XYZ file of C-alpha atoms in Angstrom:
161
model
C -69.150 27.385 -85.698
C -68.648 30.865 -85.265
C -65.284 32.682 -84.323
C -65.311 33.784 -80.549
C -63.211 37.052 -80.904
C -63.907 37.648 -84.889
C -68.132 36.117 -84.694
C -67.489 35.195 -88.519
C -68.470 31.640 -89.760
C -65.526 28.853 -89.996
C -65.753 25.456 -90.716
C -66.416 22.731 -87.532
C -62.972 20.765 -88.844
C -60.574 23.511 -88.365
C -61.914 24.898 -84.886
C -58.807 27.437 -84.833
C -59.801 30.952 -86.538
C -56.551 31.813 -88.629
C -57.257 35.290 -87.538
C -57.738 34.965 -83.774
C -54.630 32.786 -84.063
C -51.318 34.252 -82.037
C -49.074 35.890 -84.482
C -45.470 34.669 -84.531
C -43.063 37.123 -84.851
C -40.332 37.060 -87.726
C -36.925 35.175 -86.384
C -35.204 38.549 -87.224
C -37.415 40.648 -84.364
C -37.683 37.795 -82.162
C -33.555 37.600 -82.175
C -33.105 41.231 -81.196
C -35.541 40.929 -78.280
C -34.106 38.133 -76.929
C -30.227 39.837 -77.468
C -31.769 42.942 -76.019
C -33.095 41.196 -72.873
C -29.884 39.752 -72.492
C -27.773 42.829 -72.506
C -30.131 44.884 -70.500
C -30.067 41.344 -67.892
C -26.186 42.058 -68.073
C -25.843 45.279 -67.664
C -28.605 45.525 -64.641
C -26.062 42.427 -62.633
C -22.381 44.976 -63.468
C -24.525 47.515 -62.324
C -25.724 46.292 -59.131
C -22.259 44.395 -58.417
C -20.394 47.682 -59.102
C -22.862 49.890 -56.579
C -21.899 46.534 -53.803
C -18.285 47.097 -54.502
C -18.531 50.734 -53.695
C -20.721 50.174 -50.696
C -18.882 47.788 -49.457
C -15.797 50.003 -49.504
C -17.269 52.886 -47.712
C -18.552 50.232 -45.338
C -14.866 49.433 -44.833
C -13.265 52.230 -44.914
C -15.301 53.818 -42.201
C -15.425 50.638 -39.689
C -11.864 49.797 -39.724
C -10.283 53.488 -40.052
C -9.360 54.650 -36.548
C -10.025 58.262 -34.889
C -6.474 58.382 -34.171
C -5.339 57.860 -38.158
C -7.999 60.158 -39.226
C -6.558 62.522 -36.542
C -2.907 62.507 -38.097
C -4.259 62.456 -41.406
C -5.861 66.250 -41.045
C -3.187 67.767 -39.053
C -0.826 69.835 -40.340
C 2.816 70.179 -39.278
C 4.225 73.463 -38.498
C 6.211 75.658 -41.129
C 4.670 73.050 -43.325
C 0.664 74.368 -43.461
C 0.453 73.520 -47.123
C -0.868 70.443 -47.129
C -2.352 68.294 -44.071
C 0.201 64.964 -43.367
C -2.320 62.466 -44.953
C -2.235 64.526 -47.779
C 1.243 65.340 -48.333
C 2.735 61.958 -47.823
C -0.210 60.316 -49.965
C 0.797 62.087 -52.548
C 4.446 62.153 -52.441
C 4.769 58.233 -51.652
C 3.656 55.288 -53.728
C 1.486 52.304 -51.470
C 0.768 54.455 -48.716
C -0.421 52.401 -46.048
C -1.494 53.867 -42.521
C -2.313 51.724 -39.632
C -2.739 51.707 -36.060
C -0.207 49.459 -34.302
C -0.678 50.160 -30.973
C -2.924 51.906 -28.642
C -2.186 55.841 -29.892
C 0.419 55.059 -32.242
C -0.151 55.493 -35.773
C 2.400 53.845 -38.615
C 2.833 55.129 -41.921
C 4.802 53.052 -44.695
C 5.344 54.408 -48.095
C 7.505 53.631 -51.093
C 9.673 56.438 -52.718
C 13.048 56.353 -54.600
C 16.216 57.023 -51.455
C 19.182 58.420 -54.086
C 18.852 55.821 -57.318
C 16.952 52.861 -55.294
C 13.402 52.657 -54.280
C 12.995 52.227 -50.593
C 10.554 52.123 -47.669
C 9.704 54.894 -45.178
C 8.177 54.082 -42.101
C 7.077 57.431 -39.950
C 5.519 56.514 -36.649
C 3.313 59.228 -34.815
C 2.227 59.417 -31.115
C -1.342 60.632 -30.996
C -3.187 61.942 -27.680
C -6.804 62.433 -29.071
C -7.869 64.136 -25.549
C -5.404 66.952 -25.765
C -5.410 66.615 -30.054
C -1.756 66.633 -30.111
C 1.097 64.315 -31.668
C 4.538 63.828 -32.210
C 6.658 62.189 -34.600
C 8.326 59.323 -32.798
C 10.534 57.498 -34.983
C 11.378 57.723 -38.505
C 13.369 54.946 -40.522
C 14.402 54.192 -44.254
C 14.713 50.456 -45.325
C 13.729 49.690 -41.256
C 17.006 52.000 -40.433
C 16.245 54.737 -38.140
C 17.386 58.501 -38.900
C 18.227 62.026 -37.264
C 15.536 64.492 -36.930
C 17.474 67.036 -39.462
C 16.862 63.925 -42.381
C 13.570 63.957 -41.039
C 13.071 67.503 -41.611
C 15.178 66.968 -45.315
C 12.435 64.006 -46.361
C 9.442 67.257 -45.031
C 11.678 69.581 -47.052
C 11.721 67.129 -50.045
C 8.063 66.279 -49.961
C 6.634 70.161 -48.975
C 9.360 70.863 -52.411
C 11.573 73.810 -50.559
C-alpha cells in the first residue's frame, strides 16, 4: 500500500505511515502552552472586568450627579478665587460626600479634625440654576449649627490664610 501524503511503499498490516503520523509534542512544550493559554485566558477576563468597572462608574457618576451639585462644585466663593468649592473642600475634608436633598439644595458632609477630635461638617447650599447663583444656608459641626464668622474661620482654615 502506498503512503497517501509520503507515496512510499509500507506494509498492508501497519496501514499508519510513521511519517504522516501527527507528531506529539514533548510534555515540557505542551505544559507551557497550556500555562500560557491560561494566563493570557486570565489576564483577557481582569482586563475586561476592570474596563466594566470603569464604565460602569462613569455611567454612574454622570446619571446620578445633579446640575445643581455640579453647579456648586465649579463656583467659586468670593475673596476665596483660589480654588472652586468642590475643589477646596474635597481636598481639605476626608469622605466628602455631596448630595442633593431637596429640590435646589445641595448638602455637603465631610470629616476633618474640630480642635483634637475628628468631627463632621455639614455645609448646605441654596442653588438657583436659572439666575446661577447660591448661598450658603446653614453650616453645622457634629449636627450643631454655627455663626457665619466660624463659617468664614473653617473658609479661612481651608483657603490656609
Amino acid at each position: 500500500m502506498a503512503c497517501p501524503n509520503y507515496h512510499h511503499n509500507q506494509s498492508d498490516s501497519n496501514p499508519n505511515c510513521p511519517q504522516s503520523a501527527p507528531k506529539q509534542k514533548d510534555d515540557a512544550t505542551s505544559k507551557k502552552s497550556i500555562a500560557y493559554k491560561r494566563f493570557f485566558r486570565s489576564f483577557s477576563f481582569i482586563t475586561i472586568g476592570i474596563v466594566l468597572l470603569c464604565i460602569i462608574y462613569i455611567f454612574i457618576y454622570f446619571i446620578f450627579s445633579s446640575p445643581e451639585i455640579t453647579f456648586i462644585k465649579n463656583q467659586v466663593i468670593e475673596s476665596y478665587e483660589e480654588q472652586s468649592i468642590g475643589e477646596a473642600l474635597d481636598e481639605f475634608f476626608y469622605h466628602p460626600t455631596w448630595e442633593l436633598i431637596e429640590e435646589n439644595t445641595v448638602k455637603f458632609n465631610g470629616e476633618a479634625y474640630f480642635g483634637e477630635d475628628e468631627a463632621l461638617f455639614t455645609i448646605q447650599f441654596k442653588v438657583n440654576l436659572e439666575t446661577e447663583q447660591f448661598d450658603i444656608t446653614s453650616y453645622s459641626i457634629n449636627g450643631e449649627s454655627q455663626t457665619f464668622d466660624q463659617f468664614i474661620r473653617l473658609l479661612d482654615t481651608i483657603y490656609e490664610r
